[in-house]
Amino acid sequence: MLVQLADTLYSLTLSPTMLVCLVLIIALLESLALVGLLVPGVVLITTAASLAGHQEVALAWLVGAAFIGAILGDSISFTLGYRHGDQVTKRWPLAQHPEWLARGSRFFDRYGISSVFIGRFVGPVRPIIPLVAGMMYMSPRTFAWANVGSAALWAPAYVLPGYLLGRAWQHHLDLPPGLEAALVILAAIIVVLAVVFSWGRQQATRKGRLYRIIAGSIRRLPWLRRPWLVMSQSGEVPLASLLLLVIALGSLSGWTLLVTAHHGPLEMDLLVQRLFEWLQNDLLYSVGIIFARVGDTYGIIALILPWALWMLVRKRFDALLHWSGALASIALLNTLGKALFARPRPETPEYLTGSFSYPSAHTSTAVVLCGLAAAFIAAEISHKRRFWAYWVALALALPMALSRLMIGVHWFSDLVGGALLGMIVCALTMLHWQQQPRASLRPCPWLLLGIASLVLVSARVGFLPPV
């Protein structure tokens, strides 16, 4: 069942009809009030149009889909402001971000009727202007003309660059079959991770909308009210860690069933493997070897040794025990998982003889290291800046994971399983850490300790063989 579902999704990814519908949906969301501020519409439309160009989907269909989606998005936004303007300003997210509405109002005051036409092409105010126009009771007929006229210019301007890029790589590059599907899979995962660990995690903190909704719902349920009050005695309920644990645990269970039910690599594994074989060169292979050494036992010891010594000197045994427990747990779970599933590697270098593939230990360990570091750092900085810690963690863990594909020792599904396993360990560690109030880890010589880790890791890469 799971394998058939994966194959069905793969076939939909390649469908020209699905690409046209995807462009329409992206254009609609990118033009929709407030939603457009959260959706990276330019990137998504360029990607979808590039895939369509690679498959030689008719350009007229793509431009038409973007045109219709843009008109619908602005029309819905205008109607929302025209009929429910007062209610919209009192609800999330405008209630928490009144500056968005103020920015759109200033733009509308400056350009008047022309603001609808001009605003279509101005990123920061694009999703707000139609809403403001409705709230200002602009004539619907005037708005319709501005909406249609701006969409007629906007659609080709946004679709053509990506479409031409897709045609260029088709005619001038020797790409392997199925490359576009592999790119979509990788890009979708990266986008989802970025959204979850920035906007999504922010919503799960005390000041976030999701936290307030769940807290309000639980307080109305007697059988959940007491556990919630117990967890909140030490401060903020660790809702983000709880959700991460539940989602990661459920996802890992389903993903592992998918991997074990399929004899051999999955279809997406073969697609991604062909992509990295096409990208393969001496430089990327060397980078993969470096990351392999950074993520093995010696490399991890080199990374954490300065920080462990600092915790000992500062007598922060609580932090040291949590870090040690997390790393020991992920090492044990990786060993048990590899022995239990015994999945062969795509290639097995001499230093990996006798080692199995699923889950990826390098990936899971990188997720634990970067994820815990981000969580500890986020607790020491302001609420509005915390998402940067998680974005940096994602940017550091992702190359470590992809390096396993560069040197061909893992399947793509191994990386996914390893990442989910690492998230589970991160969530459990943070849940235990957040059970009671903890003293701040500041002051901490971040720069000095970071340089010390870098020196030790460089020595490990340069002088010790991979293990």
Short mmCIF file of C-alpha atoms in Angstrom, two decimals:
data_model
loop_
_atom_site.label_atom_id
_atom_site.label_comp_id
_atom_site.label_asym_id
_atom_site.label_seq_id
_atom_site.Cartn_x
_atom_site.Cartn_y
_atom_site.Cartn_z
CA MET A 1 0.00 0.00 0.00
CA LEU A 2 2.71 2.51 1.01
CA VAL A 3 4.84 1.60 -1.99
CA GLN A 4 1.88 2.07 -4.34
CA LEU A 5 1.16 5.46 -2.75
CA ALA A 6 4.78 6.55 -3.25
CA ASP A 7 4.70 5.44 -6.90
CA THR A 8 1.42 7.30 -7.42
CA LEU A 9 2.88 10.51 -5.99
CA TYR A 10 5.91 10.08 -8.20
CA SER A 11 3.75 9.76 -11.32
CA LEU A 12 1.78 12.86 -10.32
CA THR A 13 5.02 14.81 -9.96
CA LEU A 14 5.79 14.23 -13.64
CA SER A 15 2.30 15.04 -14.92
CA PRO A 16 2.07 18.17 -17.12
CA THR A 17 -1.49 18.67 -15.89
CA MET A 18 -0.30 18.65 -12.30
CA LEU A 19 2.40 21.21 -13.11
CA VAL A 20 -0.16 23.57 -14.67
CA CYS A 21 -2.44 23.16 -11.63
CA LEU A 22 0.53 23.70 -9.35
CA VAL A 23 1.38 27.01 -11.03
CA LEU A 24 -2.25 28.14 -10.65
CA ILE A 25 -2.30 27.24 -6.93
CA ILE A 26 1.06 28.92 -6.25
CA ALA A 27 -0.04 32.08 -8.06
CA LEU A 28 -3.28 32.13 -6.07
CA LEU A 29 -1.56 31.64 -2.72
CA GLU A 30 1.19 34.11 -3.57
CA SER A 31 -1.47 36.77 -4.28
CA LEU A 32 -3.76 35.83 -1.40
CA ALA A 33 -4.01 38.21 1.53
CA LEU A 34 -1.39 37.50 4.23
CA VAL A 35 -0.72 33.98 2.94
CA GLY A 36 1.53 35.47 0.29
CA LEU A 37 3.80 36.81 3.02
CA LEU A 38 4.52 33.25 4.15
CA VAL A 39 4.73 31.52 0.76
CA PRO A 40 7.98 31.88 -1.25
CA GLY A 41 5.95 32.34 -4.43
CA VAL A 42 8.75 33.51 -6.71
CA VAL A 43 10.91 30.50 -5.89
CA LEU A 44 8.02 28.04 -6.20
CA ILE A 45 6.71 29.43 -9.49
CA THR A 46 10.21 29.52 -10.97
CA THR A 47 10.76 25.91 -9.95
CA ALA A 48 7.41 24.69 -11.30
CA ALA A 49 7.84 26.64 -14.55
CA SER A 50 11.36 25.26 -14.93
CA LEU A 51 10.08 21.69 -14.61
CA ALA A 52 7.34 22.48 -17.13
CA GLY A 53 9.88 23.92 -19.54
CA HIS A 54 11.99 20.80 -19.20
CA GLN A 55 8.95 18.71 -20.17
CA GLU A 56 7.95 21.16 -22.95
CA VAL A 57 4.54 21.86 -21.44
CA ALA A 58 2.71 24.45 -23.57
CA LEU A 59 3.74 27.91 -22.39
CA ALA A 60 0.26 29.32 -22.96
CA TRP A 61 -1.21 26.93 -20.40
CA LEU A 62 1.35 27.94 -17.77
CA VAL A 63 0.92 31.68 -18.31
CA GLY A 64 -2.85 31.25 -18.32
CA ALA A 65 -2.75 29.30 -15.07
CA ALA A 66 -0.60 31.97 -13.39
CA PHE A 67 -2.90 34.68 -14.78
CA ILE A 68 -6.05 33.03 -13.42
CA GLY A 69 -4.44 32.23 -10.06
CA ALA A 70 -3.24 35.82 -9.61
CA ILE A 71 -6.70 37.23 -10.42
CA LEU A 72 -8.41 34.82 -8.03
CA GLY A 73 -5.96 35.53 -5.20
CA ASP A 74 -6.35 39.29 -5.41
CA SER A 75 -10.12 39.02 -5.85
CA ILE A 76 -10.49 36.92 -2.72
CA SER A 77 -8.28 39.35 -0.78
CA PHE A 78 -10.29 42.35 -2.00
CA THR A 79 -13.60 40.70 -1.11
CA LEU A 80 -12.29 39.79 2.31
CA GLY A 81 -11.31 43.39 3.03
CA TYR A 82 -14.49 44.83 1.48
CA ARG A 83 -16.88 42.67 3.49
CA HIS A 84 -14.98 41.71 6.64
CA GLY A 85 -12.29 44.38 7.02
CA ASP A 86 -12.93 45.14 10.69
CA GLN A 87 -12.96 41.48 11.67
CA VAL A 88 -9.76 40.71 9.74
CA THR A 89 -7.73 43.30 11.64
CA LYS A 90 -8.73 41.77 14.96
CA ARG A 91 -7.67 38.24 14.03
CA TRP A 92 -4.35 36.50 13.59
CA PRO A 93 -1.96 37.34 12.08
CA LEU A 94 -2.83 41.03 11.65
CA ALA A 95 -3.67 41.32 15.34
CA GLN A 96 -0.06 40.34 16.12
CA HIS A 97 1.50 42.20 13.15
CA PRO A 98 -0.31 45.54 12.70
CA GLU A 99 2.79 46.86 10.92
CA TRP A 100 1.85 44.77 7.86
CA LEU A 101 -1.44 46.61 7.50
CA ALA A 102 0.20 49.96 8.22
CA ARG A 103 2.73 49.33 5.46
CA GLY A 104 -0.03 48.53 2.97
CA SER A 105 -2.08 51.55 4.03
CA ARG A 106 0.86 53.91 3.49
CA PHE A 107 1.43 52.44 0.06
CA PHE A 108 -2.27 52.80 -0.81
CA ASP A 109 -2.34 56.42 0.41
CA ARG A 110 0.70 57.24 -1.70
CA TYR A 111 -0.39 55.70 -5.00
CA GLY A 112 -4.17 55.63 -4.67
CA ILE A 113 -5.98 53.71 -7.42
CA SER A 114 -2.67 52.81 -9.08
CA SER A 115 -1.52 50.99 -5.93
CA VAL A 116 -3.38 47.81 -6.94
CA PHE A 117 -1.56 47.73 -10.28
CA ILE A 118 1.84 48.75 -8.91
CA GLY A 119 1.56 46.68 -5.74
CA ARG A 120 1.38 43.46 -7.74
CA PHE A 121 5.10 43.84 -8.46
CA VAL A 122 6.25 45.09 -5.04
CA GLY A 123 7.13 42.11 -2.83
CA PRO A 124 6.59 43.40 0.74
CA VAL A 125 3.10 44.83 0.08
CA ARG A 126 1.84 42.54 -2.70
CA PRO A 127 -0.42 40.32 -0.53
CA ILE A 128 -1.67 43.29 1.54
CA ILE A 129 -2.71 45.89 -1.07
CA PRO A 130 -5.87 44.10 -2.35
CA LEU A 131 -7.01 43.63 1.25
CA VAL A 132 -6.41 47.32 2.01
CA ALA A 133 -8.18 48.33 -1.21
CA GLY A 134 -11.24 46.40 -0.06
CA MET A 135 -11.10 47.93 3.40
CA MET A 136 -10.94 51.40 1.78
CA TYR A 137 -14.05 50.51 -0.29
CA MET A 138 -12.39 51.00 -3.67
CA SER A 139 -14.87 50.62 -6.52
CA PRO A 140 -15.08 46.90 -7.40
CA ARG A 141 -15.08 47.77 -11.12
CA THR A 142 -11.92 49.87 -10.77
CA PHE A 143 -10.27 47.13 -8.77
CA ALA A 144 -11.23 44.50 -11.35
CA TRP A 145 -9.58 46.46 -14.18
CA ALA A 146 -6.40 46.99 -12.14
CA ASN A 147 -6.42 43.35 -11.07
CA VAL A 148 -6.77 41.93 -14.58
CA GLY A 149 -4.31 44.40 -16.12
CA SER A 150 -1.58 43.80 -13.57
CA ALA A 151 -2.08 40.01 -13.70
CA ALA A 152 -1.69 40.08 -17.49
CA LEU A 153 1.81 41.54 -17.05
CA TRP A 154 2.70 39.69 -13.86
CA ALA A 155 1.99 36.16 -15.12
CA PRO A 156 4.47 36.07 -18.03
CA ALA A 157 7.04 38.05 -16.06
CA TYR A 158 7.08 35.38 -13.35
CA VAL A 159 6.63 32.28 -15.50
CA LEU A 160 8.98 32.99 -18.44
CA PRO A 161 12.34 33.01 -16.57
CA GLY A 162 11.72 29.60 -15.01
CA TYR A 163 10.31 28.18 -18.24
CA LEU A 164 13.34 29.34 -20.22
CA LEU A 165 15.62 27.86 -17.58
CA GLY A 166 13.88 24.52 -17.94
CA ARG A 167 14.19 24.60 -21.73
CA ALA A 168 17.84 25.57 -21.44
CA TRP A 169 18.78 22.66 -19.22
CA GLN A 170 16.85 20.28 -21.45
CA HIS A 171 18.60 21.33 -24.66
CA HIS A 172 22.09 22.21 -23.40
CA LEU A 173 22.70 19.83 -20.50
CA ASP A 174 22.86 16.06 -20.57
CA LEU A 175 20.46 15.41 -17.70
CA PRO A 176 19.52 11.89 -16.63
CA PRO A 177 15.88 10.78 -16.85
CA GLY A 178 13.83 11.63 -13.76
CA LEU A 179 16.09 14.47 -12.63
CA GLU A 180 13.21 16.89 -12.29
CA ALA A 181 11.39 14.54 -9.90
CA ALA A 182 14.50 14.22 -7.73
CA LEU A 183 14.87 18.01 -7.63
CA VAL A 184 11.22 18.43 -6.63
CA ILE A 185 11.60 15.88 -3.83
CA LEU A 186 14.71 17.54 -2.42
CA ALA A 187 13.37 21.08 -2.80
CA ALA A 188 10.03 20.18 -1.19
CA ILE A 189 11.72 18.61 1.82
CA ILE A 190 14.03 21.60 2.30
CA VAL A 191 11.13 24.07 2.05
CA VAL A 192 8.98 22.07 4.49
CA LEU A 193 11.85 21.81 6.99
CA ALA A 194 12.57 25.53 6.73
CA VAL A 195 8.91 26.41 7.35
CA VAL A 196 8.51 23.93 10.22
CA PHE A 197 11.63 25.02 12.06
CA SER A 198 11.09 28.74 11.60
CA TRP A 199 7.46 29.81 11.38
CA GLY A 200 6.00 26.54 12.65
CA ARG A 201 8.14 26.30 15.76
CA GLN A 202 7.51 29.95 16.55
CA GLN A 203 3.78 29.26 16.56
CA ALA A 204 4.32 26.48 19.13
CA THR A 205 5.86 28.82 21.71
CA ARG A 206 3.86 30.70 24.34
CA LYS A 207 3.49 33.80 22.15
CA GLY A 208 2.45 31.78 19.11
CA ARG A 209 -1.03 31.29 17.75
CA LEU A 210 -0.86 27.47 17.81
CA TYR A 211 0.18 27.47 21.48
CA ARG A 212 -2.79 29.63 22.49
CA ILE A 213 -5.25 27.53 20.49
CA ILE A 214 -4.05 24.27 22.02
CA ALA A 215 -3.86 25.77 25.53
CA GLY A 216 -7.42 27.07 25.23
CA SER A 217 -8.69 23.71 23.99
CA ILE A 218 -6.94 21.73 26.73
CA ARG A 219 -8.28 23.95 29.50
CA ARG A 220 -11.80 22.99 28.42
CA LEU A 221 -11.02 19.26 28.79
CA PRO A 222 -10.92 18.17 32.47
CA TRP A 223 -8.86 15.04 31.80
CA LEU A 224 -6.11 17.06 30.08
CA ARG A 225 -6.24 20.20 32.22
CA ARG A 226 -4.29 18.73 35.15
CA PRO A 227 -1.35 17.33 33.10
CA TRP A 228 -1.12 20.68 31.29
CA LEU A 229 -1.01 22.58 34.59
CA VAL A 230 1.68 20.22 35.92
CA MET A 231 3.84 20.76 32.84
CA SER A 232 3.35 24.52 33.00
CA GLN A 233 4.52 24.81 36.63
CA SER A 234 8.14 25.18 35.48
CA GLY A 235 7.19 27.89 32.99
CA GLU A 236 6.17 27.49 29.35
CA VAL A 237 4.78 24.10 28.37
CA PRO A 238 7.28 22.54 25.92
CA LEU A 239 4.64 22.25 23.21
CA ALA A 240 7.17 22.51 20.37
CA SER A 241 9.15 19.56 21.72
CA LEU A 242 5.98 17.55 22.32
CA LEU A 243 4.73 18.14 18.79
CA LEU A 244 8.16 17.36 17.35
CA LEU A 245 8.22 14.08 19.26
CA VAL A 246 4.74 13.02 18.14
CA ILE A 247 5.24 14.02 14.50
CA ALA A 248 8.77 12.58 14.22
CA LEU A 249 7.82 9.33 15.95
CA GLY A 250 4.78 8.81 13.74
CA SER A 251 6.71 9.75 10.60
CA LEU A 252 9.63 7.45 11.44
CA SER A 253 7.27 4.53 12.04
CA GLY A 254 5.50 5.03 8.71
CA TRP A 255 8.75 5.69 6.84
CA THR A 256 10.42 2.59 8.28
CA LEU A 257 7.43 0.47 7.26
CA LEU A 258 7.73 1.88 3.74
CA VAL A 259 11.46 1.12 3.58
CA THR A 260 11.20 -2.40 5.00
CA ALA A 261 8.18 -3.32 2.86
CA HIS A 262 10.12 -2.55 -0.30
CA HIS A 263 12.82 -5.03 -1.25
CA GLY A 264 15.77 -2.96 -2.38
CA PRO A 265 15.87 0.81 -2.92
CA LEU A 266 12.73 2.88 -3.35
CA GLU A 267 11.94 4.55 -6.65
CA MET A 268 12.85 7.93 -5.17
CA ASP A 269 16.17 6.47 -3.98
CA LEU A 270 17.09 5.58 -7.54
CA LEU A 271 16.02 9.01 -8.80
CA VAL A 272 18.10 10.87 -6.23
CA GLN A 273 21.02 8.52 -6.82
CA ARG A 274 20.97 9.34 -10.55
CA LEU A 275 20.90 13.03 -9.68
CA PHE A 276 24.02 12.79 -7.53
CA GLU A 277 25.77 10.57 -10.04
CA TRP A 278 25.17 13.28 -12.63
CA LEU A 279 26.50 15.93 -10.22
CA GLN A 280 29.49 13.80 -9.25
CA ASN A 281 32.97 15.29 -9.63
CA ASP A 282 36.26 15.18 -7.77
CA LEU A 283 35.50 18.31 -5.76
CA LEU A 284 32.11 17.11 -4.49
CA TYR A 285 33.53 13.68 -3.69
CA SER A 286 36.33 15.29 -1.67
CA VAL A 287 33.77 17.42 0.19
CA GLY A 288 31.77 14.26 0.93
CA ILE A 289 34.86 12.55 2.36
CA ILE A 290 35.54 15.57 4.58
CA PHE A 291 32.00 15.49 5.94
CA ALA A 292 32.29 11.72 6.42
CA ARG A 293 35.28 12.30 8.69
CA VAL A 294 33.62 15.20 10.52
CA GLY A 295 30.56 13.07 11.28
CA ASP A 296 32.28 9.89 12.44
CA THR A 297 33.27 9.04 16.03
CA TYR A 298 36.54 10.96 16.01
CA GLY A 299 34.93 13.97 14.37
CA ILE A 300 32.07 14.16 16.86
CA ILE A 301 34.50 13.91 19.78
CA ALA A 302 36.58 16.72 18.28
CA LEU A 303 33.48 18.90 17.85
CA ILE A 304 32.08 18.53 21.36
CA LEU A 305 35.29 18.22 23.41
CA PRO A 306 35.83 21.98 23.99
CA TRP A 307 32.20 22.46 24.95
CA ALA A 308 32.23 19.46 27.31
CA LEU A 309 35.34 20.78 29.04
CA TRP A 310 33.70 24.19 29.42
CA MET A 311 30.61 22.60 31.01
CA LEU A 312 32.85 20.72 33.43
CA VAL A 313 34.74 23.86 34.39
CA ARG A 314 31.47 25.77 34.85
CA LYS A 315 30.04 22.79 36.78
CA ARG A 316 27.05 22.64 34.45
CA PHE A 317 26.72 18.90 34.92
CA ASP A 318 23.03 19.04 34.02
CA ALA A 319 23.77 20.30 30.51
CA LEU A 320 26.70 17.92 30.08
CA LEU A 321 24.59 14.92 31.11
CA HIS A 322 21.83 15.86 28.68
CA TRP A 323 24.27 16.26 25.80
CA SER A 324 26.08 13.03 26.68
CA GLY A 325 22.80 11.17 27.03
CA ALA A 326 21.55 12.43 23.66
CA LEU A 327 24.74 11.42 21.82
CA ALA A 328 24.93 8.05 23.56
CA SER A 329 21.24 7.40 22.79
CA ILE A 330 21.56 8.22 19.10
CA ALA A 331 24.67 6.04 18.81
CA LEU A 332 22.84 3.12 20.45
CA LEU A 333 19.70 3.57 18.35
CA ASN A 334 21.74 3.74 15.14
CA THR A 335 23.59 0.55 16.03
CA LEU A 336 20.36 -1.28 16.88
CA GLY A 337 18.58 0.03 13.77
CA LYS A 338 21.33 -1.02 11.39
CA ALA A 339 21.52 -4.48 12.98
CA LEU A 340 17.73 -4.92 12.97
CA PHE A 341 17.03 -3.83 9.38
CA ALA A 342 20.36 -4.93 7.84
CA ARG A 343 19.79 -2.87 4.71
CA PRO A 344 22.72 -3.10 2.25
CA ARG A 345 24.46 0.10 1.21
CA PRO A 346 24.59 1.27 -2.42
CA GLU A 347 28.40 1.07 -2.13
CA THR A 348 30.50 -0.17 0.77
CA PRO A 349 34.01 1.27 1.10
CA GLU A 350 36.59 -0.77 2.96
CA TYR A 351 36.25 1.25 6.16
CA LEU A 352 32.48 0.54 6.18
CA THR A 353 32.74 -3.20 5.63
CA GLY A 354 30.14 -4.97 7.75
CA SER A 355 28.12 -1.79 8.27
CA PHE A 356 24.55 -1.43 7.08
CA SER A 357 22.66 1.48 5.61
CA TYR A 358 19.42 2.26 7.46
CA PRO A 359 19.25 4.64 9.25
CA SER A 360 22.04 7.06 8.36
CA ALA A 361 24.15 7.53 11.50
CA HIS A 362 25.90 10.61 10.12
CA THR A 363 22.54 12.27 9.42
CA SER A 364 20.94 11.40 12.75
CA THR A 365 24.01 12.50 14.73
CA ALA A 366 24.22 15.78 12.79
CA VAL A 367 20.53 16.43 13.51
CA VAL A 368 21.06 15.78 17.24
CA LEU A 369 24.14 18.01 17.42
CA CYS A 370 22.71 20.90 15.40
CA GLY A 371 19.20 20.56 16.77
CA LEU A 372 20.24 20.60 20.42
CA ALA A 373 22.68 23.44 19.81
CA ALA A 374 19.88 25.45 18.18
CA ALA A 375 17.48 24.73 21.05
CA PHE A 376 20.01 25.76 23.71
CA ILE A 377 20.99 28.90 21.82
CA ALA A 378 17.35 29.83 21.12
CA ALA A 379 16.62 29.71 24.85
CA GLU A 380 19.26 32.41 25.41
CA ILE A 381 18.09 34.92 22.77
CA SER A 382 14.95 36.96 22.16
CA HIS A 383 11.79 35.33 20.90
CA LYS A 384 11.83 37.14 17.55
CA ARG A 385 15.37 36.03 16.73
CA ARG A 386 15.05 32.37 17.66
CA PHE A 387 14.16 31.17 14.19
CA TRP A 388 17.66 32.12 13.02
CA ALA A 389 19.14 29.50 15.33
CA TYR A 390 17.05 26.78 13.70
CA TRP A 391 17.75 27.99 10.16
CA VAL A 392 21.49 27.90 10.86
CA ALA A 393 21.12 24.42 12.35
CA LEU A 394 19.29 23.28 9.21
CA ALA A 395 21.98 24.83 7.01
CA LEU A 396 24.69 22.92 8.92
CA ALA A 397 22.93 19.55 9.16
CA LEU A 398 21.78 19.45 5.54
CA PRO A 399 25.27 19.29 3.94
CA MET A 400 26.26 16.55 6.37
CA ALA A 401 23.27 14.49 5.26
CA LEU A 402 23.70 15.15 1.54
CA SER A 403 27.41 14.30 1.73
CA ARG A 404 26.38 10.67 2.26
CA LEU A 405 24.79 10.77 -1.19
CA MET A 406 27.84 12.48 -2.69
CA ILE A 407 30.08 9.55 -1.81
CA GLY A 408 27.37 6.98 -2.56
CA VAL A 409 27.24 5.12 0.77
CA HIS A 410 23.56 5.74 1.55
CA TRP A 411 20.18 5.79 -0.10
CA PHE A 412 18.05 8.90 0.16
CA SER A 413 15.54 7.06 2.34
CA ASP A 414 18.35 6.29 4.81
CA LEU A 415 18.88 10.01 5.27
CA VAL A 416 15.18 10.62 5.91
CA GLY A 417 15.07 7.83 8.50
CA GLY A 418 18.21 9.14 10.18
CA ALA A 419 16.87 12.70 10.32
CA LEU A 420 13.58 11.56 11.88
CA LEU A 421 15.42 9.45 14.44
CA GLY A 422 17.61 12.42 15.33
CA MET A 423 14.54 14.61 15.80
CA ILE A 424 13.06 12.08 18.22
CA VAL A 425 16.20 12.12 20.36
CA CYS A 426 16.28 15.93 20.24
CA ALA A 427 12.65 16.13 21.35
CA LEU A 428 13.09 13.66 24.21
CA THR A 429 16.23 15.43 25.42
CA MET A 430 14.59 18.84 25.39
CA LEU A 431 11.46 17.53 27.12
CA HIS A 432 13.60 16.22 29.97
CA TRP A 433 15.65 19.44 30.08
CA GLN A 434 12.51 21.59 30.22
CA GLN A 435 10.93 19.69 33.12
CA GLN A 436 12.29 22.28 35.54
CA PRO A 437 13.71 25.81 35.34
CA ARG A 438 17.38 25.90 34.39
CA ALA A 439 19.99 28.56 34.99
CA SER A 440 21.22 30.41 31.93
CA LEU A 441 24.36 29.08 30.27
CA ARG A 442 25.62 32.62 29.79
CA PRO A 443 28.21 33.99 29.86
CA CYS A 444 29.67 31.57 27.35
CA PRO A 445 32.77 32.12 25.19
CA TRP A 446 30.95 31.05 22.00
CA LEU A 447 33.61 32.33 19.62
CA LEU A 448 36.56 30.81 21.50
CA LEU A 449 34.87 27.41 21.87
CA GLY A 450 33.81 27.46 18.22
CA ILE A 451 37.36 28.14 17.08
CA ALA A 452 38.67 25.35 19.34
CA SER A 453 36.16 22.90 17.81
CA LEU A 454 37.13 24.00 14.31
CA VAL A 455 40.86 23.46 15.03
CA LEU A 456 40.26 19.99 16.49
CA VAL A 457 37.98 18.96 13.62
CA SER A 458 40.51 20.20 11.07
CA ALA A 459 43.20 18.12 12.76
CA ARG A 460 40.89 15.10 12.75
CA VAL A 461 40.12 15.50 9.02
CA GLY A 462 43.75 16.00 8.11
CA PHE A 463 45.49 13.35 10.17
CA LEU A 464 43.09 10.53 11.09
CA PRO A 465 41.51 7.99 8.71
CA PRO A 466 37.71 7.58 8.51
CA VAL A 467 36.08 5.11 10.88
#
